Amino acid sequence: ANWVKTQGGNQTVAISYDSRIKSDVFAKTAAGVLAANGIKVRIYDALMPVPALSFATRYYNCNAGIMVTASHNPAKYNGYKAYGPDGCQMTDDAAAIVYAEIQKTDILTGVKYMPFAEGVEEGLIRFVGEDCKNALYEAIESRQVRPGLCKTAGLKLVYSPLNGSGLVPVTRVLKDIGITDITIVPEQEYPNGYFTTCSYPNPEIFAALELGLNLAKETDADLMLATDPDADRLGVYAKNTATGEYVSFTGNMSGMLIAEYILRERKENGTLPQNAALVETIVTTDMAKAVAAAYGVKIIEVLTGFKYIGEQIKLFEQNNSYSYVFGLEESYGCLAGTYARDKDACVAVMMLCEVASFYKNQNKTLWDAMLDMYEKYGYYKEGLETMTLKGMDGAQQIQSMMTKMREHVPAEIGAHKVLAIRDYKTGIRKDLENGKEEPAGLPESNVLYYELSNHAWCCVRPSGTEPKIKFYFGVVGESLEDSADKLDELKNAMLAYAEE
């Protein structure tokens, strides 16, 4: 509230929340604090996902937005995401100011507050209108490349909102684009902050998708899709017709299928901008570079975190440099279109269904399409290993590990020669073959990125929210088996080097 007062403008904040325990209470409490400070509020009358909050922040020309969610974390957690006026997660500078205000406020005696009902009566708190909700659906559906394609393909889906906020927006969009054969996983259909079917409602893990997968097998579905509780990330299983089994898709895989489809079909129907750009994080698959090159599209890499992708959209608009076409990160998040500035599982579901419909008309599954991409661009495979080191000693160990890796760069990691290292903390990229140093090209961050021979790479960064250090890997193989073997070898070698 104190920060918003310094920003001029509409003096308005948008608020949304998901299905987590007391999310609605926290959202209404936030609204009461803002209203008591004379700031207007636009709050959703029922749970809605992250992209809906991002959209409403922009739709109402708000100074800020608040999303009450702990995303895909266990049920005992809840959290609070703050957004700037561009609908993107708040910049580090603005967040630092807000954090400073928190530190100097006595939460028991220093907070102005009015009951939610009083704020409504005084006209300070208003609900998000149907006009805003419908505008969001129209914006999502406008991202179809070939409207009407899904109406005739006969796609058969199993969908799970994982007891979160995706049920209403996802089924609305699917119905609007003509997909009617949808089976909802009954145990995970309605909002339930206890997430009783899985301790960790994360669409990246098997346990969260197991019920849906069983249902997909029973109903012989083409796809099994699951959105996380705040509906900004998408988990995918698609059928392998050769074996009858369902194959799990990583965020890199589903993202690449959508990206290539958008670029290929827009180029064919003449709607691909001349200055089109694809944006990805530095730990996302290098297949994106190959796909972008094949279609003559600019590829831009940013730091890990979707807010950096959203930031690029804003920069493109400010300097008229590129037209944003698609952005993705390896952790199952992507965005087609600029109506929101955060990842959106609703548009990801819609786009993936359009891609699946396109291939179904050719008697192919998404897995067949993925194999075609591997044959065309190379068998790219990525992995992630997380090391958890708890307590004060753990935090010190993580810092010691990062310092040691900075000071002792190996000539080789496993079978791969280290060609260059990018240290985003110092902002320097060093070419190990000629010793030349140049700017790393991205903002300061405690991240090390190793460029390796044979188009392989690895990246190390401490988690910003947990006592963990994360290791990302990427390789290119000659086959599925070859790339899996190469990834395992690189992973083992990198972890051994880190723990020396």
XYZ file of C-alpha atoms in Angstrom:
500
model
C 0.000 0.000 0.000
C 2.816 2.437 0.865
C 4.570 1.673 -2.410
C 1.389 2.109 -4.477
C 0.844 5.553 -2.904
C 4.120 6.698 -4.483
C 3.187 5.468 -7.958
C 0.433 7.865 -9.039
C -1.865 6.382 -11.668
C -5.149 4.700 -10.768
C -4.172 3.795 -7.180
C -5.717 0.374 -7.808
C -4.580 -3.190 -7.091
C -5.977 -6.403 -8.632
C -6.206 -9.532 -6.463
C -6.735 -13.211 -7.232
C -6.236 -16.454 -5.317
C -6.235 -20.211 -5.810
C -7.606 -23.213 -3.918
C -5.056 -23.389 -1.136
C -6.171 -23.346 2.496
C -7.302 -19.817 3.452
C -6.257 -18.337 0.089
C -9.621 -16.532 -0.051
C -9.137 -15.250 3.530
C -5.659 -13.928 2.762
C -6.885 -12.306 -0.466
C -9.753 -10.528 1.318
C -7.438 -9.475 4.154
C -5.052 -7.938 1.622
C -8.016 -6.126 0.064
C -9.041 -4.783 3.499
C -5.547 -3.420 4.163
C -5.352 -1.739 0.759
C -8.838 -0.231 1.131
C -8.007 1.143 4.603
C -5.053 2.907 2.982
C -7.349 4.517 0.407
C -6.342 2.212 -2.444
C -8.996 0.757 -4.742
C -9.187 -3.007 -5.226
C -10.436 -5.268 -8.017
C -10.742 -8.795 -6.628
C -12.043 -11.954 -8.319
C -15.258 -13.292 -6.785
C -13.946 -16.865 -7.001
C -10.565 -18.522 -7.369
C -8.815 -17.767 -10.667
C -5.284 -18.586 -11.877
C -2.073 -16.580 -12.207
C -2.659 -15.525 -15.849
C -6.116 -14.165 -14.903
C -4.484 -11.968 -12.242
C -1.843 -10.765 -14.706
C -4.574 -9.977 -17.234
C -6.813 -8.125 -14.743
C -3.864 -6.003 -13.564
C -3.426 -4.769 -17.128
C -7.148 -4.651 -17.971
C -7.915 -2.237 -15.117
C -4.651 -0.270 -15.509
C -3.699 -1.199 -11.952
C -0.558 -0.112 -10.116
C 0.005 -3.661 -8.893
C -1.436 -7.139 -8.585
C -1.476 -9.784 -5.861
C -1.812 -13.540 -6.387
C -2.291 -15.629 -3.254
C -0.802 -19.045 -4.034
C 2.014 -21.435 -3.187
C 1.857 -22.817 -6.723
C 2.757 -26.540 -6.733
C 4.209 -26.817 -3.203
C 2.802 -29.191 -0.534
C -0.573 -28.407 1.053
C 0.874 -26.917 4.257
C 2.243 -23.912 2.330
C 0.677 -20.733 1.047
C 2.332 -17.719 -0.508
C 1.978 -14.298 -2.074
C 3.137 -13.154 -5.516
C 3.316 -9.427 -6.200
C 2.939 -8.010 -9.713
C 3.812 -4.654 -11.218
C 1.565 -2.483 -13.446
C 2.705 -4.380 -16.559
C 1.191 -7.620 -15.203
C 4.668 -9.082 -14.759
C 6.029 -10.235 -11.402
C 7.393 -7.227 -9.551
C 10.899 -6.075 -10.461
C 13.713 -6.565 -7.955
C 13.954 -2.802 -7.343
C 10.240 -2.406 -6.541
C 10.259 -5.596 -4.450
C 13.169 -4.236 -2.392
C 11.153 -1.095 -1.573
C 8.122 -3.181 -0.537
C 10.318 -5.478 1.536
C 11.825 -2.473 3.331
C 8.288 -1.270 4.180
C 7.497 -4.722 5.616
C 10.589 -4.585 7.842
C 9.638 -1.250 9.407
C 5.970 -2.089 9.971
C 4.758 -3.593 13.246
C 2.295 -6.194 11.965
C 0.331 -6.185 15.234
C -0.137 -2.442 15.672
C 1.109 -0.711 12.526
C -1.303 -2.002 9.885
C -4.365 -0.055 8.812
C -7.251 -2.420 8.112
C -10.965 -2.321 7.364
C -13.308 -5.304 7.117
C -13.853 -6.556 3.564
C -17.599 -5.823 3.697
C -16.902 -2.231 4.744
C -14.517 -1.799 1.837
C -17.227 -3.060 -0.528
C -19.831 -0.714 1.004
C -17.514 2.278 0.593
C -16.905 1.383 -3.050
C -13.188 0.859 -2.526
C -13.384 -2.890 -3.117
C -15.100 -4.102 -6.297
C -15.244 -7.509 -7.909
C -13.662 -8.211 -11.277
C -16.433 -7.832 -13.835
C -17.700 -10.309 -16.416
C -16.319 -7.960 -19.082
C -12.777 -8.615 -17.820
C -13.314 -12.379 -17.578
C -14.744 -12.589 -21.089
C -11.945 -10.401 -22.448
C -9.436 -12.864 -20.983
C -11.086 -15.816 -22.722
C -11.223 -13.903 -25.982
C -7.531 -13.026 -25.658
C -6.562 -16.654 -25.031
C -8.720 -17.987 -27.873
C -7.361 -15.365 -30.282
C -4.008 -17.174 -30.081
C -5.360 -20.074 -32.145
C -3.347 -20.377 -35.341
C -6.006 -22.283 -37.278
C -9.377 -21.601 -35.620
C -11.886 -24.412 -36.090
C -9.236 -27.126 -36.357
C -10.132 -28.636 -32.984
C -13.845 -28.938 -33.838
C -13.325 -31.667 -36.416
C -10.348 -33.673 -35.143
C -12.270 -35.676 -32.521
C -9.606 -35.241 -29.859
C -10.208 -37.248 -26.696
C -8.888 -35.734 -23.444
C -8.483 -36.572 -19.797
C -7.924 -33.405 -17.757
C -7.047 -32.752 -14.111
C -6.950 -29.319 -12.456
C -5.216 -31.049 -9.487
C -7.905 -29.617 -7.160
C -6.815 -26.130 -8.160
C -7.964 -23.077 -10.096
C -7.787 -24.445 -13.658
C -11.164 -26.194 -13.891
C -13.349 -23.226 -14.905
C -10.998 -21.382 -17.300
C -9.545 -24.480 -18.973
C -12.897 -26.195 -19.618
C -14.408 -22.891 -20.804
C -11.639 -22.391 -23.381
C -11.763 -26.024 -24.526
C -15.531 -25.840 -24.976
C -15.224 -22.567 -26.906
C -12.716 -24.024 -29.380
C -14.853 -27.117 -29.979
C -13.337 -29.862 -27.817
C -16.162 -31.713 -26.110
C -14.788 -35.188 -25.308
C -13.214 -34.273 -21.962
C -13.101 -36.565 -18.938
C -12.245 -34.750 -15.718
C -10.389 -36.762 -13.076
C -13.203 -36.891 -10.465
C -10.994 -37.012 -7.345
C -9.092 -33.923 -8.514
C -11.935 -31.958 -10.111
C -13.029 -29.478 -7.462
C -10.951 -27.044 -5.371
C -9.416 -28.719 -2.338
C -6.475 -27.110 -0.551
C -5.621 -30.352 1.217
C -4.688 -32.035 -2.098
C -5.668 -35.392 -0.662
C -4.821 -37.386 -3.817
C -1.175 -36.313 -3.931
C 1.068 -34.785 -1.297
C 2.802 -32.614 -3.881
C 0.399 -31.188 -6.538
C 3.150 -30.700 -9.095
C 2.443 -31.637 -12.749
C 6.136 -32.498 -13.158
C 5.843 -35.616 -10.984
C 4.175 -38.953 -11.646
C 2.271 -39.184 -8.334
C 0.206 -36.076 -9.143
C -0.760 -37.389 -12.587
C -1.213 -41.074 -11.743
C -5.021 -40.960 -11.353
C -5.350 -39.106 -14.644
C -3.033 -41.532 -16.385
C -5.074 -44.506 -15.193
C -8.215 -42.791 -16.487
C -6.534 -42.075 -19.826
C -5.754 -45.777 -20.198
C -9.343 -46.723 -19.315
C -10.867 -44.260 -21.788
C -8.184 -44.645 -24.503
C -7.614 -40.884 -24.499
C -5.274 -39.118 -26.911
C -3.912 -36.865 -24.183
C -3.815 -36.629 -20.413
C -3.322 -33.002 -19.285
C -2.934 -31.590 -15.772
C -2.580 -27.989 -14.583
C -1.037 -27.074 -11.225
C -3.118 -25.360 -8.494
C -2.527 -21.810 -9.779
C -2.867 -23.021 -13.396
C 0.301 -21.555 -14.813
C 2.071 -24.854 -15.603
C 1.017 -27.902 -17.622
C 1.836 -31.604 -17.291
C 1.315 -33.846 -20.337
C 1.037 -37.510 -21.234
C 0.445 -38.586 -24.848
C -0.167 -42.011 -26.331
C 2.538 -43.984 -28.088
C 0.522 -45.947 -30.648
C 3.427 -48.320 -31.309
C 3.392 -49.634 -27.725
C -0.023 -48.532 -26.466
C 1.708 -46.880 -23.506
C 1.518 -43.211 -22.507
C 4.683 -41.131 -22.699
C 5.454 -38.352 -20.228
C 6.371 -35.005 -21.830
C 8.733 -32.561 -20.181
C 8.047 -28.833 -20.356
C 10.787 -28.623 -22.978
C 9.058 -31.230 -25.160
C 5.537 -29.789 -25.025
C 6.952 -26.268 -25.391
C 8.894 -27.217 -28.524
C 5.851 -28.841 -30.130
C 3.847 -25.653 -29.580
C 6.696 -23.371 -30.682
C 7.347 -25.191 -33.950
C 3.631 -25.444 -34.731
C 3.149 -21.692 -34.227
C 6.179 -20.784 -36.358
C 5.444 -23.267 -39.153
C 1.722 -22.619 -39.461
C 1.972 -18.843 -39.062
C 4.665 -18.751 -41.718
C 2.424 -20.797 -44.003
C -0.697 -18.678 -43.494
C 1.224 -15.391 -43.630
C 0.660 -14.272 -40.014
C 4.228 -14.680 -38.730
C 5.685 -11.196 -38.087
C 8.867 -10.263 -39.961
C 10.588 -9.490 -36.643
C 9.235 -12.490 -34.705
C 11.072 -13.533 -31.537
C 11.102 -16.663 -29.397
C 12.144 -16.153 -25.749
C 13.498 -18.857 -23.452
C 15.438 -19.085 -20.191
C 19.109 -20.132 -20.164
C 18.203 -23.569 -18.739
C 15.574 -24.339 -21.389
C 16.284 -26.782 -24.234
C 18.719 -25.787 -26.976
C 16.284 -27.298 -29.455
C 14.596 -23.871 -29.304
C 17.673 -22.362 -30.968
C 17.521 -24.935 -33.768
C 13.792 -24.383 -34.317
C 14.166 -20.587 -34.313
C 17.034 -20.809 -36.833
C 14.976 -23.059 -39.117
C 12.249 -20.416 -39.375
C 14.501 -17.362 -39.380
C 13.221 -16.188 -36.008
C 15.216 -14.315 -33.341
C 15.966 -16.346 -30.214
C 16.509 -14.454 -26.943
C 17.752 -16.053 -23.725
C 16.961 -14.677 -20.264
C 17.678 -15.648 -16.660
C 15.622 -18.363 -14.966
C 12.177 -17.096 -13.973
C 9.227 -16.222 -16.186
C 9.298 -12.588 -15.062
C 12.353 -12.157 -17.276
C 10.357 -13.421 -20.267
C 7.558 -10.988 -19.381
C 10.160 -8.232 -19.153
C 11.218 -8.936 -22.755
C 7.632 -8.447 -23.976
C 7.623 -5.009 -22.344
C 11.005 -4.137 -23.899
C 9.813 -5.206 -27.360
C 6.808 -2.895 -27.039
C 8.917 0.007 -25.805
C 11.588 -0.120 -28.505
C 9.631 -1.770 -31.349
C 12.498 -4.215 -31.796
C 10.758 -7.595 -32.030
C 7.294 -9.127 -32.034
C 6.874 -11.658 -29.240
C 5.539 -14.942 -30.585
C 6.165 -17.480 -27.838
C 8.096 -17.864 -24.587
C 8.894 -20.939 -22.526
C 10.877 -22.256 -19.584
C 11.896 -25.827 -18.800
C 9.742 -25.998 -15.671
C 6.513 -26.635 -17.628
C 5.560 -22.986 -18.191
C 4.914 -21.105 -21.427
C 2.963 -18.183 -22.882
C 1.593 -17.621 -26.383
C 0.507 -13.988 -26.793
C 1.055 -10.824 -24.779
C -2.327 -10.518 -22.989
C -0.618 -11.758 -19.794
C 2.966 -11.386 -18.611
C 3.317 -14.654 -16.771
C 3.104 -18.256 -17.846
C -0.391 -19.541 -18.647
C -1.457 -23.187 -18.559
C -4.854 -22.276 -20.044
C -3.328 -21.119 -23.340
C -0.826 -24.001 -23.160
C -3.730 -26.507 -22.989
C -5.480 -24.807 -25.894
C -2.358 -24.636 -28.078
C -1.304 -28.213 -27.334
C -4.801 -29.425 -28.205
C -4.594 -27.537 -31.504
C -1.200 -29.143 -32.197
C -2.594 -32.592 -31.284
C -5.634 -32.008 -33.523
C -3.362 -31.030 -36.419
C -1.410 -34.266 -36.108
C -4.454 -36.416 -35.407
C -5.774 -35.364 -38.813
C -2.575 -36.955 -40.179
C -3.119 -40.107 -38.064
C -0.241 -39.119 -35.785
C -0.053 -38.694 -32.018
C 1.900 -35.987 -30.213
C 4.572 -38.616 -29.515
C 4.872 -39.298 -33.270
C 5.229 -35.537 -33.793
C 7.917 -35.366 -31.117
C 9.873 -38.178 -32.787
C 9.631 -36.268 -36.078
C 11.125 -33.215 -34.353
C 13.975 -35.285 -32.918
C 14.744 -36.670 -36.371
C 14.687 -33.176 -37.870
C 16.605 -31.198 -35.233
C 18.481 -33.766 -33.138
C 17.707 -35.846 -30.072
C 17.871 -33.095 -27.454
C 17.490 -34.201 -23.853
C 17.642 -32.214 -20.636
C 17.757 -33.049 -16.953
C 17.671 -31.461 -13.515
C 19.260 -32.629 -10.274
C 18.569 -30.907 -6.974
C 20.791 -31.152 -3.905
C 19.108 -30.200 -0.614
C 21.346 -28.952 2.201
C 19.253 -27.857 5.167
C 20.033 -25.511 8.033
C 22.665 -22.806 8.461
C 25.414 -25.291 7.592
C 23.523 -26.152 4.422
C 23.390 -22.539 3.242
C 27.128 -22.187 3.909
C 27.867 -25.433 2.056
C 25.944 -24.160 -0.979
C 27.915 -20.908 -1.001
C 31.197 -22.810 -0.567
C 30.266 -25.085 -3.456
C 29.545 -22.103 -5.732
C 32.808 -20.370 -4.705
C 34.864 -23.506 -5.351
C 33.307 -24.029 -8.794
C 34.036 -20.389 -9.662
C 37.655 -20.677 -8.640
C 38.385 -24.109 -10.125
C 36.969 -24.471 -13.618
C 37.792 -27.934 -15.044
C 39.143 -28.473 -18.563
C 36.629 -31.287 -19.003
C 33.389 -32.471 -17.435
C 33.064 -36.161 -18.189
C 33.303 -36.764 -21.941
C 32.888 -33.064 -22.708
C 35.486 -30.359 -23.068
C 34.625 -27.103 -21.275
C 34.646 -24.483 -24.046
C 33.543 -21.465 -22.025
C 32.053 -20.490 -18.702
C 29.531 -17.745 -18.086
C 29.531 -16.345 -14.576
C 26.421 -14.208 -14.229
C 27.505 -13.009 -10.793
C 30.616 -11.292 -12.199
C 28.916 -10.698 -15.551
C 31.799 -12.279 -17.494
C 31.904 -15.002 -20.133
C 35.379 -16.550 -20.413
C 36.405 -18.524 -23.499
C 38.689 -21.261 -22.161
C 40.239 -21.954 -25.556
C 41.708 -18.472 -26.073
C 41.266 -16.892 -22.619
C 39.170 -14.059 -24.037
C 36.670 -12.430 -21.681
C 33.490 -10.591 -22.674
C 30.206 -9.538 -21.004
C 27.932 -12.464 -20.133
C 25.041 -10.354 -21.378
C 22.427 -10.785 -18.626
C 21.704 -9.112 -15.253
C 23.702 -10.118 -12.177
C 22.666 -13.469 -10.734
C 24.402 -16.212 -8.756
C 24.523 -18.590 -11.731
C 27.323 -20.515 -13.484
C 26.779 -21.766 -17.045
C 29.219 -24.196 -18.709
C 29.338 -24.320 -22.517
C 30.556 -27.794 -23.442
C 31.687 -29.613 -26.579
C 29.237 -31.641 -28.698
C 26.481 -29.039 -28.118
C 26.160 -30.035 -24.445
C 25.843 -27.655 -21.496
C 25.254 -27.529 -17.774
C 24.167 -24.783 -15.417
C 24.328 -24.403 -11.627
C 22.358 -22.064 -9.385
C 21.229 -21.989 -5.750
C 17.460 -21.884 -5.272
C 16.131 -18.470 -4.330
C 13.457 -19.868 -2.017
C 14.776 -23.145 -0.549
C 18.063 -24.569 0.849
C 18.825 -26.237 -2.464
C 21.366 -26.049 -5.249
C 20.118 -26.930 -8.718
C 22.064 -28.517 -11.559
C 20.643 -28.332 -15.091
C 21.972 -30.387 -18.007
C 21.463 -30.579 -21.763
C 22.845 -32.897 -24.464
C 22.142 -33.864 -28.084
C 22.272 -37.529 -29.106
C 21.881 -39.672 -32.202
C 18.859 -41.522 -30.801
C 16.628 -41.598 -27.723
C 18.929 -44.155 -26.107
C 22.088 -42.270 -27.035
C 20.856 -38.969 -25.630
C 19.699 -40.697 -22.407
C 23.145 -42.297 -21.979
C 24.935 -38.999 -22.680
C 22.742 -37.157 -20.172
C 23.418 -39.724 -17.433
C 27.166 -39.546 -18.070
C 27.212 -35.735 -17.959
C 25.019 -35.634 -14.857
C 27.251 -38.035 -12.914
C 30.422 -36.209 -13.979
C 29.050 -32.767 -13.062
C 27.797 -33.863 -9.632
C 31.133 -35.565 -8.903
C 32.966 -32.322 -9.824
C 30.619 -30.222 -7.652
C 31.110 -32.487 -4.611
C 34.917 -32.794 -4.856
